[in-house]
Structure formats: structure tokens, C-alpha cells
Amino acid sequence: MTNILLVTSSPRGAEGLSTRFATEIAEGLKARLGGALVTRDLSAKPPPHITQAYINGRGVDPEARTVAQAEAVSLAQALVDEVKAADVIVLGSGMINFGPSSQLKAWFDHITWPGVTFSYGEASGPKGMLIGKKVYLVAATGGVYSEGAWAAFDFQAGFLRHLLGFIGLTDVEVVRVEGTSFGPEAAKGAIAATEAQVRAVLDKAA
Ligand SMILES: Cc1cc2nc3c(=O)[nH]c(=O)nc-3n(C[C@H](O)[C@H](O)[C@H](O)COP(=O)(O)O)c2cc1C
């Protein structure tokens, strides 16, 4: 049985291309592998920006937390528990001003938790604690970043790969939806290219 976690984060909700293709991958994997599919829709229910209550609350024993600290930490705990329970994580991200949406950044700010999702090794530096999971990252962008002059400005896929790897999620397959801002014909071609990538991902997983 495979537990799949689908995390969507496009501010455009269900109309987002990252939402559409991440959902297709998650549902396709469930159909092929069986198991449970849990969805965390960060667009419908964005995590708040992290606060002092959250930062301080993480560092104290649960019984010593203030009400505000307990509330802030319990959301982070729920988000971490979802990731821990998953064997496969499908992450949808649409580029907003060269990076991921602030909804998705806030999710990472909650789940990147010292002593819980990563540890500081003595000499070896930080070590990710969420190991043995597969991640599919659907990265949607108006421009083209997989190659060419704009590749240096892809602060979405590279940044997300780094954040995922930092907490131990190193097995990441990126599916791109790119070049959709260059007119209807280009958008049609871009979407067809992503549809082919999604088919290949699902064929490989079956
Ligand atoms: C507010 C906003 C900012 C955007 N910034 C960028 C950007 O910096 N670079 C880019 O290539 N596309 C940018 N786009 C285009 C989106 O990345 C593109 O529409 C992508 O499909 C969004 O993902 P989604 O379809 O999942 O919402 C932007 C779109 C919006 C609405």
C-alpha cells in the first residue's frame, strides 16, 4: 500500500497548471499503485506566516507552551505528520516572481523543523530526517527555465529541490510546464509536452 500526499499551492487554485498536472500524477499513481491519497490544498487554506509564537513554541516542552505557541506548533505538527505518513509526495508549484508562491514557502517554513525533520550533525552538518520517500515536483512557469538564457533565474525548481533535500527528500523528479506565456500556440505545445511527461512518469511507476 502506497500513501500519497498531494500538495497544491497555485494561487489560481484548481485552474493552476501545477495543480492540474500534480493532481493527474497523484491520481494516476493511486490508480496504479493503490493506497491512500491525502490532499493538502495550500491555496484554499494557506498556512500563516510563521511567528515568534511558532519559533519559540517549537523549542519548549508541549506542556510549557502558551496558547498561541501551542496553536502555532500544532499546525506545523499536522503538516509534518502528513509528510511523514507519505511514501510519495506530489508537489504542485506555480512560479510567482521567479520563486514559489508564498503559500508554498509558508508550508516549508512550517515543516523545516530542527530535531523533527532535520538534525544538526556534529561535524557532518545538517542531516535530513524525512528519508526513503519519492517526490514528484510539478513546476509551472510562464517562461522557459529548463535551458537557455533564463535558466539562471529559476529560483523555483532549484530552490524547492534544495529545501526538499535539506529535510531528507532527495529523490525528486521534476515535471515542468513551461513557456505558457508566449501566446496560445506556445501554450498548447507546452501543455502537450507536459502531458507526455506525465504519461511517462505514470508508465514508469506502473
Ligand atoms: C503574480 C504572478 C507572477 C508571475 N511571475 C512569473 C515569473 O516570475 N516568471 C515566470 O516565468 N512566470 C511567472 N508567472 C506566470 C506563472 O508562473 C504561470 O502562469 C504558471 O502557470 C503559474 O502556475 P499555475 O498555473 O500553477 O498557477 C507569474 C504569474 C502570476 C499570476
XYZ file of N, CA, C and O and ligand atoms in Angstrom:
855
model
N 0.843 -1.204 0.000
C 0.000 0.000 0.000
C 0.879 1.255 0.000
O 1.827 1.371 0.752
N 0.563 2.185 -0.905
C 1.352 3.406 -1.034
C 0.545 4.597 -0.541
O -0.566 4.825 -1.014
N 1.092 5.319 0.399
C 0.432 6.554 0.855
C 0.946 7.719 0.026
O 2.156 7.968 -0.014
N 0.009 8.405 -0.617
C 0.386 9.521 -1.494
C -0.107 10.821 -0.869
O -1.262 10.914 -0.452
N 0.778 11.808 -0.819
C 0.388 13.145 -0.355
C 0.478 14.106 -1.534
O 1.537 14.245 -2.151
N -0.642 14.733 -1.860
C -0.678 15.739 -2.923
C -0.711 17.114 -2.267
O -1.615 17.415 -1.479
N 0.298 17.939 -2.578
C 0.345 19.294 -2.036
C 0.202 20.260 -3.212
O 1.042 20.274 -4.113
N -0.867 21.049 -3.215
C -1.056 22.033 -4.284
C -0.922 23.428 -3.698
O -1.270 23.661 -2.536
N -0.422 24.370 -4.518
C -0.107 25.681 -3.941
C -0.327 26.843 -4.895
O -0.017 27.976 -4.557
N -0.878 26.575 -6.086
C -1.097 27.681 -7.024
C -2.128 28.641 -6.463
O -3.221 28.218 -6.067
N -1.834 29.954 -6.448
C -2.851 30.923 -6.023
C -4.095 30.845 -6.910
O -5.156 31.311 -6.522
N -3.958 30.238 -8.112
C -5.115 30.100 -9.017
C -5.960 28.876 -8.701
O -6.909 28.552 -9.418
N -5.598 28.175 -7.640
C -6.396 27.027 -7.222
C -6.484 25.963 -8.308
O -5.482 25.630 -8.954
N -7.692 25.455 -8.536
C -7.886 24.349 -9.479
C -7.536 24.745 -10.911
O -7.301 23.886 -11.768
N -7.516 26.061 -11.211
C -7.182 26.497 -12.577
C -5.678 26.495 -12.830
O -5.237 26.626 -13.962
N -4.896 26.369 -11.781
C -3.446 26.369 -11.946
C -2.977 25.127 -12.701
O -3.460 24.015 -12.461
N -2.021 25.340 -13.601
C -1.496 24.190 -14.355
C -0.703 23.262 -13.438
O -0.706 22.041 -13.617
N -0.043 23.834 -12.439
C 0.682 22.971 -11.493
C -0.316 22.113 -10.715
O -0.047 20.929 -10.455
N -1.463 22.701 -10.370
C -2.494 21.929 -9.660
C -3.008 20.808 -10.559
O -3.147 19.652 -10.119
N -3.297 21.185 -11.812
C -3.856 20.191 -12.745
C -2.918 18.992 -12.931
O -3.339 17.834 -12.786
N -1.648 19.272 -13.215
C -0.758 18.145 -13.518
C -0.313 17.391 -12.258
O -0.130 16.170 -12.307
N -0.168 18.109 -11.146
C 0.173 17.395 -9.901
C -0.990 16.465 -9.519
O -0.768 15.323 -9.078
N -2.208 16.947 -9.711
C -3.377 16.112 -9.389
C -3.427 14.899 -10.314
O -3.704 13.772 -9.860
N -3.136 15.121 -11.605
C -3.131 13.976 -12.541
C -2.106 12.925 -12.127
O -2.369 11.724 -12.181
N -0.941 13.388 -11.706
C 0.099 12.427 -11.290
C -0.349 11.684 -10.031
O -0.264 10.452 -9.960
N -0.843 12.431 -9.043
C -1.241 11.796 -7.767
C -2.375 10.786 -7.999
O -2.324 9.652 -7.489
N -3.369 11.198 -8.773
C -4.498 10.277 -9.006
C -4.074 9.090 -9.875
O -4.522 7.964 -9.662
N -3.180 9.350 -10.829
C -2.675 8.261 -11.682
C -1.862 7.258 -10.875
O -1.965 6.042 -11.070
N -1.069 7.753 -9.934
C -0.271 6.851 -9.080
C -1.192 6.030 -8.194
O -0.979 4.825 -8.002
N -2.221 6.680 -7.676
C -3.157 5.953 -6.806
C -3.860 4.845 -7.600
O -4.001 3.716 -7.107
N -4.243 5.158 -8.823
C -4.928 4.160 -9.653
C -4.001 2.979 -9.943
O -4.436 1.830 -10.005
N -2.711 3.271 -10.121
C -1.774 2.193 -10.481
C -1.246 1.438 -9.265
O -1.065 0.228 -9.307
N -0.959 2.184 -8.178
C -0.279 1.559 -7.032
C -1.225 1.203 -5.889
O -0.845 0.489 -4.972
N -2.439 1.752 -5.937
C -3.374 1.559 -4.827
C -2.973 2.452 -3.670
O -2.094 3.302 -3.795
N -3.611 2.285 -2.538
C -3.254 3.073 -1.359
C -4.128 4.290 -1.188
O -5.141 4.458 -1.847
N -3.669 5.163 -0.287
C -4.490 6.317 0.097
C -3.917 7.590 -0.495
O -2.702 7.718 -0.664
N -4.801 8.511 -0.827
C -4.377 9.819 -1.339
C -4.908 10.916 -0.414
O -6.121 11.044 -0.215
N -3.979 11.659 0.175
C -4.347 12.793 1.042
C -3.973 14.070 0.295
O -2.895 14.146 -0.300
N -4.876 15.048 0.305
C -4.583 16.310 -0.388
C -4.423 17.452 0.615
O -5.247 17.615 1.512
N -3.379 18.218 0.470
C -3.172 19.431 1.262
C -3.227 20.601 0.263
O -2.299 20.813 -0.510
N -4.320 21.328 0.291
C -4.540 22.422 -0.654
C -4.118 23.740 0.007
O -4.874 24.333 0.777
N -2.920 24.189 -0.308
C -2.379 25.390 0.343
C -2.978 26.664 -0.230
O -2.811 27.747 0.331
N -3.669 26.512 -1.371
C -4.331 27.671 -1.950
C -5.645 27.937 -1.227
O -5.961 29.069 -0.857
N -6.416 26.880 -0.980
C -7.689 27.024 -0.264
C -7.449 27.384 1.202
O -8.216 28.143 1.795
N -6.396 26.801 1.771
C -6.125 27.025 3.207
C -4.650 27.326 3.399
O -3.862 26.459 3.808
N -4.236 28.568 3.095
C -2.796 28.876 3.195
C -2.309 28.848 4.650
O -2.987 29.393 5.528
N -1.171 28.252 4.887
C -0.599 28.333 6.240
C -0.233 29.793 6.501
O 0.162 30.506 5.584
N -0.347 30.254 7.746
C 0.036 31.650 8.019
C 1.549 31.818 7.923
O 2.284 30.833 7.931
N 1.993 33.057 7.844
C 3.428 33.298 8.003
C 3.832 32.813 9.395
O 3.038 32.888 10.347
N 5.050 32.336 9.509
C 5.477 31.891 10.831
C 5.692 33.114 11.741
O 5.960 34.207 11.256
N 5.528 32.887 13.038
C 5.554 33.981 14.019
C 6.546 33.639 15.145
O 7.036 32.504 15.235
N 6.699 34.612 16.023
C 7.547 34.393 17.190
C 6.977 33.260 18.057
O 7.714 32.440 18.606
N 5.632 33.208 18.140
C 4.996 32.151 18.947
C 5.373 30.776 18.403
O 5.647 29.832 19.156
N 5.392 30.652 17.087
C 5.761 29.380 16.459
C 7.236 29.040 16.724
O 7.571 27.930 17.148
N 8.093 30.034 16.518
C 9.539 29.777 16.653
C 9.892 29.427 18.105
O 10.593 28.448 18.372
N 9.371 30.203 19.041
C 9.659 29.911 20.449
C 8.952 28.637 20.905
O 9.513 27.837 21.664
N 7.712 28.430 20.431
C 6.915 27.274 20.849
C 7.555 25.953 20.449
O 7.444 24.944 21.171
N 8.237 25.932 19.304
C 8.908 24.693 18.861
C 9.970 24.259 19.852
O 10.259 23.079 19.977
N 10.571 25.249 20.538
C 11.728 24.958 21.387
C 11.381 24.604 22.823
O 12.285 24.336 23.597
N 10.112 24.655 23.184
C 9.773 24.340 24.592
C 8.912 23.082 24.657
O 8.278 22.688 23.671
N 8.886 22.466 25.843
C 8.076 21.255 26.025
C 6.604 21.576 25.782
O 6.143 22.666 26.138
N 5.855 20.612 25.219
C 4.443 20.869 24.895
C 3.655 21.436 26.076
O 2.873 22.366 25.897
N 3.899 20.925 27.279
C 3.089 21.385 28.428
C 3.456 22.804 28.869
O 2.695 23.458 29.586
N 4.614 23.285 28.417
C 5.058 24.638 28.810
C 4.648 25.695 27.778
O 4.888 26.885 27.977
N 4.012 25.279 26.686
C 3.683 26.245 25.626
C 2.505 27.138 26.029
O 1.563 26.679 26.676
N 2.563 28.389 25.597
C 1.404 29.277 25.748
C 0.329 28.814 24.763
O 0.604 27.985 23.877
N -0.867 29.381 24.889
C -1.950 29.007 23.975
C -1.552 29.317 22.524
O -1.730 28.502 21.613
N -0.994 30.504 22.324
C -0.591 30.907 20.961
C 0.507 29.984 20.435
O 0.505 29.588 19.255
N 1.447 29.616 21.292
C 2.530 28.711 20.872
C 1.972 27.335 20.525
O 2.331 26.743 19.512
N 1.068 26.847 21.375
C 0.501 25.505 21.142
C -0.263 25.467 19.823
O -0.149 24.510 19.049
N -0.989 26.541 19.536
C -1.766 26.587 18.290
C -0.835 26.603 17.075
O -1.022 25.865 16.112
N 0.200 27.448 17.158
C 1.128 27.565 16.028
C 1.876 26.250 15.796
O 2.028 25.794 14.660
N 2.316 25.612 16.871
C 3.097 24.378 16.727
C 2.194 23.226 16.279
O 2.631 22.352 15.523
N 0.926 23.249 16.697
C 0.067 22.110 16.317
C -0.184 22.097 14.815
O -0.276 21.030 14.199
N -0.249 23.266 14.177
C -0.402 23.279 12.714
C 0.854 22.687 12.071
O 0.769 21.829 11.182
N 2.022 23.117 12.537
C 3.276 22.583 11.981
C 3.344 21.071 12.173
O 3.729 20.326 11.269
N 2.927 20.621 13.353
C 2.957 19.174 13.640
C 2.040 18.419 12.671
O 2.406 17.358 12.151
N 0.863 18.985 12.406
C -0.081 18.324 11.488
C 0.507 18.255 10.075
O 0.396 17.224 9.390
N 1.176 19.321 9.654
C 1.765 19.333 8.306
C 2.929 18.339 8.225
O 3.077 17.613 7.233
N 3.733 18.281 9.279
C 4.852 17.328 9.312
C 4.316 15.894 9.332
O 4.829 15.015 8.615
N 3.281 15.645 10.116
C 2.724 14.289 10.212
C 2.250 13.799 8.839
O 2.427 12.629 8.493
N 1.657 14.702 8.068
C 1.198 14.321 6.719
C 2.369 13.900 5.841
O 2.291 12.918 5.097
N 3.463 14.654 5.937
C 4.637 14.320 5.118
C 5.247 13.005 5.591
O 5.607 12.135 4.787
N 5.327 12.838 6.921
C 5.926 11.608 7.470
C 5.128 10.379 7.054
O 5.687 9.314 6.816
N 3.806 10.512 6.988
C 2.950 9.360 6.666
C 3.006 8.982 5.183
O 2.556 7.905 4.800
N 3.551 9.870 4.359
C 3.523 9.631 2.902
C 4.734 8.833 2.431
O 5.848 9.013 2.932
N 4.481 7.947 1.469
C 5.580 7.282 0.769
C 5.973 8.103 -0.458
O 7.126 8.109 -0.876
N 4.976 8.734 -1.044
C 5.169 9.534 -2.258
C 4.524 10.905 -2.037
O 3.405 10.987 -1.540
N 5.252 11.948 -2.410
C 4.718 13.314 -2.282
C 4.687 13.927 -3.679
O 5.694 13.899 -4.398
N 3.544 14.451 -4.059
C 3.423 15.136 -5.342
C 3.169 16.610 -5.020
O 2.184 16.946 -4.361
N 4.094 17.441 -5.487
C 4.078 18.847 -5.106
C 3.819 19.693 -6.351
O 4.566 19.611 -7.327
N 2.763 20.498 -6.319
C 2.483 21.403 -7.440
C 2.902 22.814 -7.073
O 2.516 23.325 -6.019
N 3.695 23.453 -7.943
C 4.180 24.806 -7.660
C 4.140 25.660 -8.918
O 4.691 25.279 -9.955
N 3.490 26.808 -8.831
C 3.487 27.762 -9.947
C 4.416 28.913 -9.609
O 4.398 29.425 -8.489
N 5.237 29.305 -10.586
C 6.212 30.376 -10.305
C 5.519 31.721 -10.128
O 4.719 32.131 -10.954
N 5.842 32.386 -9.025
C 5.372 33.752 -8.771
C 6.607 34.609 -8.532
O 7.336 34.404 -7.553
N 6.849 35.534 -9.451
C 8.016 36.418 -9.329
C 9.306 35.634 -9.052
O 10.028 35.873 -8.087
N 9.509 34.664 -9.923
C 10.742 33.853 -10.001
C 10.923 32.801 -8.919
O 11.861 32.023 -8.971
N 10.027 32.740 -7.965
C 10.126 31.697 -6.942
C 8.787 31.003 -6.764
O 7.846 31.254 -7.518
N 8.692 30.128 -5.762
C 7.401 29.500 -5.466
C 6.443 30.518 -4.845
O 6.873 31.568 -4.382
N 5.173 30.187 -4.811
C 4.191 31.072 -4.176
C 4.498 31.188 -2.682
O 5.121 30.304 -2.079
N 4.028 32.270 -2.067
C 4.276 32.445 -0.627
C 3.516 31.389 0.173
O 3.926 31.029 1.278
N 2.411 30.863 -0.400
C 1.706 29.769 0.286
C 2.638 28.564 0.462
O 2.691 27.937 1.530
N 3.351 28.237 -0.613
C 4.231 27.062 -0.546
C 5.455 27.348 0.341
O 5.897 26.477 1.106
N 5.959 28.559 0.273
C 7.098 28.919 1.144
C 6.679 28.783 2.604
O 7.446 28.267 3.442
N 5.452 29.223 2.923
C 4.981 29.133 4.321
C 4.872 27.675 4.767
O 5.144 27.349 5.928
N 4.481 26.791 3.838
C 4.413 25.350 4.164
C 5.820 24.843 4.526
O 6.012 24.158 5.543
N 6.808 25.205 3.708
C 8.184 24.780 4.023
C 8.656 25.390 5.351
O 9.380 24.749 6.106
N 8.236 26.632 5.635
C 8.660 27.257 6.896
C 8.087 26.488 8.093
O 8.689 26.493 9.169
N 6.957 25.828 7.895
C 6.384 25.029 8.985
C 7.013 23.637 9.092
O 7.150 23.105 10.191
N 7.336 23.048 7.950
C 7.807 21.650 8.021
C 9.323 21.532 8.173
O 9.827 20.447 8.443
N 10.049 22.622 7.982
C 11.512 22.580 8.134
C 11.814 22.898 9.604
O 11.817 24.053 10.014
N 12.000 21.845 10.375
C 11.911 21.934 11.847
C 13.091 21.183 12.463
O 13.171 19.949 12.375
N 14.013 21.933 13.092
C 15.192 21.261 13.664
C 14.799 20.215 14.698
O 13.922 20.445 15.530
N 15.419 19.064 14.610
C 15.137 17.974 15.562
C 13.947 17.135 15.166
O 13.710 16.072 15.734
N 13.179 17.596 14.184
C 11.983 16.866 13.754
C 12.096 16.437 12.283
O 11.873 15.277 11.941
N 12.479 17.367 11.409
C 12.659 16.989 10.003
C 14.113 17.132 9.529
O 14.449 16.682 8.447
N 14.933 17.784 10.332
C 16.383 17.746 10.049
C 17.127 17.882 11.360
O 16.600 18.397 12.347
N 18.354 17.347 11.367
C 19.159 17.453 12.589
C 20.481 18.113 12.241
O 20.928 18.059 11.091
N 21.055 18.747 13.225
C 22.394 19.296 13.041
C 23.397 18.255 13.487
O 23.492 17.956 14.681
N 24.101 17.658 12.513
C 25.126 16.669 12.871
C 26.300 17.381 13.528
O 26.446 18.591 13.397
N 27.114 16.642 14.249
C 28.247 17.258 14.955
C 29.237 17.884 13.974
O 29.347 19.081 13.894
N 29.853 17.018 13.178
C 30.838 17.550 12.247
C 30.308 17.542 10.820
O 30.787 18.280 9.963
N 29.321 16.695 10.592
C 28.892 16.475 9.216
C 27.866 17.494 8.724
O 27.424 17.439 7.588
N 27.458 18.434 9.583
C 26.486 19.441 9.142
C 25.072 18.908 9.237
O 24.835 17.823 9.752
N 24.104 19.673 8.738
C 22.706 19.282 8.881
C 22.381 18.000 8.107
O 22.969 17.713 7.065
N 21.435 17.235 8.660
C 21.064 15.963 8.041
C 19.532 15.887 7.963
O 18.847 16.070 8.981
N 19.013 15.612 6.755
C 17.564 15.494 6.581
C 17.047 14.234 7.251
O 17.707 13.196 7.244
N 15.877 14.330 7.855
C 15.333 13.186 8.600
C 14.150 12.514 7.892
O 13.675 11.472 8.344
N 13.646 13.115 6.805
C 12.498 12.505 6.103
C 13.057 11.662 4.956
O 13.136 12.118 3.816
N 13.438 10.443 5.280
C 14.155 9.675 4.250
C 13.275 8.563 3.648
O 12.260 8.183 4.232
N 13.694 8.110 2.466
C 13.026 6.970 1.832
C 11.719 7.313 1.128
O 10.885 6.435 0.928
N 11.538 8.565 0.766
C 10.298 8.965 0.090
C 10.610 9.463 -1.319
O 11.684 9.994 -1.563
N 9.625 9.303 -2.189
C 9.779 9.787 -3.567
C 8.975 11.078 -3.727
O 7.854 11.166 -3.221
N 9.558 12.054 -4.405
C 8.842 13.323 -4.635
C 8.736 13.586 -6.133
O 9.711 13.451 -6.874
N 7.532 13.948 -6.574
C 7.328 14.479 -7.921
C 7.026 15.963 -7.752
O 6.086 16.320 -7.039
N 7.822 16.795 -8.392
C 7.621 18.246 -8.303
C 7.134 18.762 -9.658
O 7.848 18.651 -10.657
N 5.917 19.274 -9.685
C 5.398 19.876 -10.917
C 5.650 21.381 -10.825
O 5.092 22.058 -9.954
N 6.519 21.887 -11.679
C 6.908 23.297 -11.642
C 6.353 23.995 -12.877
O 6.782 23.722 -14.007
N 5.388 24.885 -12.673
C 4.777 25.616 -13.793
C 5.369 27.021 -13.861
O 5.489 27.694 -12.841
N 5.729 27.429 -15.086
C 6.323 28.755 -15.275
C 5.839 29.345 -16.601
O 5.683 28.618 -17.585
N 5.636 30.666 -16.603
C 5.262 31.308 -17.855
C 6.406 31.276 -18.853
O 6.212 31.045 -20.049
N 7.623 31.492 -18.380
C 8.797 31.455 -19.244
C 9.431 30.074 -19.279
O 8.906 29.119 -18.703
N 10.565 29.996 -19.988
C 11.293 28.721 -20.095
C 12.558 28.808 -19.243
O 13.359 29.736 -19.405
N 12.700 27.852 -18.353
C 13.832 27.875 -17.411
C 14.663 26.591 -17.421
O 15.704 26.526 -16.789
N 14.186 25.569 -18.143
C 14.930 24.301 -18.130
C 16.240 24.440 -18.894
O 17.178 23.678 -18.689
N 16.312 25.443 -19.798
C 17.526 25.687 -20.582
C 17.480 27.127 -21.080
O 16.446 27.792 -20.964
N 18.569 27.586 -21.624
C 18.601 28.909 -22.249
C 18.915 30.038 -21.280
O 19.300 29.823 -20.126
N 18.687 31.259 -21.771
C 19.132 32.461 -21.076
C 18.479 32.643 -19.705
O 19.065 33.269 -18.828
N 17.278 32.104 -19.526
C 16.565 32.338 -18.268
C 16.799 31.247 -17.224
O 16.295 31.342 -16.102
N 17.551 30.231 -17.593
C 17.783 29.112 -16.654
C 18.397 29.606 -15.340
O 18.101 29.087 -14.260
N 19.229 30.643 -15.440
C 19.894 31.169 -14.237
C 18.900 31.810 -13.274
O 19.238 32.045 -12.113
N 17.704 32.122 -13.763
C 16.721 32.821 -12.912
C 15.643 31.891 -12.381
O 14.608 32.337 -11.894
N 15.881 30.589 -12.491
C 14.895 29.622 -11.975
C 15.091 29.457 -10.472
O 15.766 28.556 -10.012
N 14.499 30.375 -9.723
C 14.599 30.294 -8.263
C 13.418 29.522 -7.688
O 13.157 29.578 -6.495
N 12.733 28.809 -8.573
C 11.636 27.957 -8.109
C 12.118 26.509 -7.984
O 12.280 26.004 -6.857
N 12.350 25.828 -9.106
C 12.678 24.398 -9.051
C 13.966 24.147 -8.270
O 14.037 23.230 -7.443
N 14.987 24.994 -8.499
C 16.257 24.795 -7.802
C 16.104 24.998 -6.294
O 16.621 24.215 -5.492
N 15.373 26.030 -5.938
C 15.146 26.349 -4.519
C 14.335 25.240 -3.856
O 14.669 24.766 -2.761
N 13.292 24.775 -4.539
C 12.446 23.720 -3.950
C 13.226 22.421 -3.798
O 13.111 21.722 -2.794
N 14.020 22.092 -4.799
C 14.886 20.898 -4.697
C 15.790 21.004 -3.473
O 15.998 20.032 -2.748
N 16.347 22.189 -3.265
C 17.251 22.378 -2.123
C 16.492 22.231 -0.802
O 16.957 21.542 0.113
N 15.322 22.869 -0.709
C 14.536 22.776 0.529
C 14.141 21.329 0.808
O 14.214 20.863 1.950
N 13.710 20.630 -0.240
C 13.306 19.230 -0.070
C 14.498 18.393 0.391
O 14.403 17.599 1.341
N 15.627 18.580 -0.270
C 16.829 17.808 0.062
C 17.295 18.076 1.482
O 17.775 17.168 2.172
N 17.126 19.308 1.934
C 17.574 19.700 3.277
C 16.847 18.906 4.361
O 17.410 18.612 5.411
N 15.602 18.531 4.089
C 14.856 17.746 5.097
C 14.854 16.248 4.734
O 14.084 15.477 5.302
N 15.705 15.869 3.791
C 15.903 14.447 3.507
C 15.218 13.941 2.248
O 15.388 12.776 1.874
N 14.449 14.813 1.610
C 13.701 14.375 0.420
C 14.556 14.616 -0.822
O 14.434 15.637 -1.511
N 15.438 13.653 -1.067
C 16.439 13.840 -2.123
C 16.052 13.178 -3.449
O 16.650 13.457 -4.478
N 15.068 12.284 -3.398
C 14.658 11.588 -4.628
C 13.527 12.386 -5.279
O 12.348 12.155 -5.028
N 13.920 13.368 -6.086
C 12.940 14.319 -6.640
C 12.936 14.241 -8.165
O 13.984 14.355 -8.806
N 11.765 14.045 -8.739
C 11.624 14.062 -10.199
C 10.828 15.315 -10.570
O 9.726 15.517 -10.069
N 11.412 16.135 -11.427
C 10.754 17.402 -11.784
C 10.008 17.257 -13.100
O 10.555 16.777 -14.092
N 8.759 17.658 -13.090
C 7.938 17.716 -14.304
C 7.661 19.197 -14.550
O 7.112 19.875 -13.685
N 8.054 19.690 -15.710
C 7.887 21.121 -15.962
C 6.704 21.411 -16.886
O 6.447 20.646 -17.829
N 6.012 22.493 -16.590
C 5.041 23.088 -17.527
C 5.625 24.459 -17.789
O 5.529 25.340 -16.933
N 6.248 24.657 -18.925
C 6.972 25.918 -19.095
C 6.751 26.530 -20.475
O 6.470 25.827 -21.436
N 6.864 27.859 -20.510
C 6.711 28.575 -21.778
C 5.255 28.782 -22.161
O 4.920 28.835 -23.342
N 4.393 28.915 -21.170
C 2.961 29.081 -21.451
C 2.595 30.555 -21.673
O 1.453 30.847 -22.015
N 3.553 31.455 -21.477
C 3.242 32.898 -21.589
C 3.542 33.466 -22.975
O 3.465 34.671 -23.171
N 3.904 32.610 -23.912
C 4.337 33.127 -25.218
C 3.264 32.976 -26.293
O 3.544 32.672 -27.447
N 2.016 33.120 -25.911
C 0.918 33.035 -26.877
C 0.246 31.676 -26.867
O 0.798 30.704 -26.334
N -0.973 31.615 -27.459
C -1.789 30.400 -27.371
C -1.144 29.165 -28.000
O -1.250 28.055 -27.460
N -0.419 29.375 -29.116
C 0.201 28.206 -29.774
C 1.305 27.611 -28.909
O 1.395 26.383 -28.728
N 2.115 28.510 -28.356
C 3.208 28.058 -27.478
C 2.616 27.363 -26.251
O 3.127 26.322 -25.796
N 1.541 27.933 -25.709
C 0.920 27.342 -24.504
C 0.400 25.944 -24.820
O 0.552 25.011 -24.006
N -0.200 25.800 -26.013
C -0.727 24.482 -26.412
C 0.411 23.449 -26.479
O 0.300 22.326 -25.982
N 1.517 23.873 -27.083
C 2.681 22.980 -27.206
C 3.255 22.633 -25.831
O 3.643 21.486 -25.575
N 3.292 23.652 -24.955
C 3.854 23.432 -23.615
C 3.008 22.421 -22.851
O 3.537 21.523 -22.175
N 1.710 22.572 -22.966
C 0.815 21.667 -22.229
C 0.910 20.245 -22.799
O 0.951 19.267 -22.046
N 1.011 20.147 -24.126
C 1.155 18.811 -24.738
C 2.460 18.156 -24.262
O 2.503 16.944 -23.992
N 3.511 18.962 -24.147
C 4.809 18.408 -23.688
C 4.690 17.903 -22.249
O 5.239 16.851 -21.889
N 3.956 18.639 -21.417
C 3.791 18.195 -20.019
C 2.912 16.954 -19.952
O 3.183 16.037 -19.153
N 1.881 16.912 -20.787
C 1.029 15.708 -20.801
C 1.876 14.471 -21.112
O 1.697 13.408 -20.495
N 2.827 14.623 -22.035
C 3.705 13.492 -22.384
C 4.590 13.116 -21.192
O 4.806 11.924 -20.908
N 5.087 14.140 -20.480
C 5.923 13.860 -19.288
C 5.121 13.122 -18.219
O 5.627 12.210 -17.567
N 3.881 13.541 -18.034
C 3.037 12.908 -17.011
C 2.786 11.443 -17.400
O 2.887 10.544 -16.544
N 2.518 11.200 -18.667
C 2.307 9.798 -19.121
C 3.560 8.971 -18.842
O 3.485 7.836 -18.378
N 4.730 9.560 -19.139
C 5.989 8.819 -18.938
C 6.202 8.512 -17.453
O 6.622 7.402 -17.091
N 5.900 9.483 -16.591
C 6.048 9.277 -15.137
C 5.144 8.131 -14.689
O 5.569 7.234 -13.938
N 3.920 8.146 -15.154
C 2.955 7.122 -14.703
C 3.296 5.750 -15.286
O 3.174 4.733 -14.600
N 3.766 5.721 -16.534
C 4.161 4.436 -17.139
C 5.313 3.812 -16.364
O 5.350 2.606 -16.134
N 6.242 4.668 -15.950
C 7.417 4.202 -15.208
C 7.015 3.650 -13.827
O 7.607 2.713 -13.317
N 6.004 4.292 -13.237
C 5.610 3.919 -11.873
C 4.764 2.653 -11.852
O 4.648 1.998 -10.814
N 4.157 2.329 -12.986
C 3.179 1.213 -13.003
C 3.874 -0.132 -12.828
O 5.000 -0.302 -13.211
C 1.551 37.129 -9.971
C 2.236 36.278 -10.990
C 3.623 36.315 -11.081
C 4.276 35.525 -12.024
N 5.639 35.553 -12.095
C 6.274 34.827 -13.043
C 7.690 34.852 -13.145
O 8.405 35.489 -12.393
N 8.267 34.119 -14.121
C 7.534 33.344 -14.977
O 8.109 32.672 -15.823
N 6.191 33.277 -14.890
C 5.550 33.999 -13.952
N 4.185 33.952 -13.867
C 3.463 33.010 -14.727
C 3.176 31.738 -13.964
O 4.359 31.149 -13.452
C 2.450 30.722 -14.841
O 1.200 31.270 -15.195
C 2.302 29.392 -14.162
O 1.498 28.578 -14.982
C 1.687 29.565 -12.785
O 1.418 28.311 -12.195
P -0.086 27.817 -12.052
O -0.624 27.667 -13.465
O 0.024 26.527 -11.358
O -0.826 28.854 -11.289
C 3.518 34.713 -12.926
C 2.120 34.676 -12.799
C 1.492 35.449 -11.860
C -0.015 35.389 -11.760
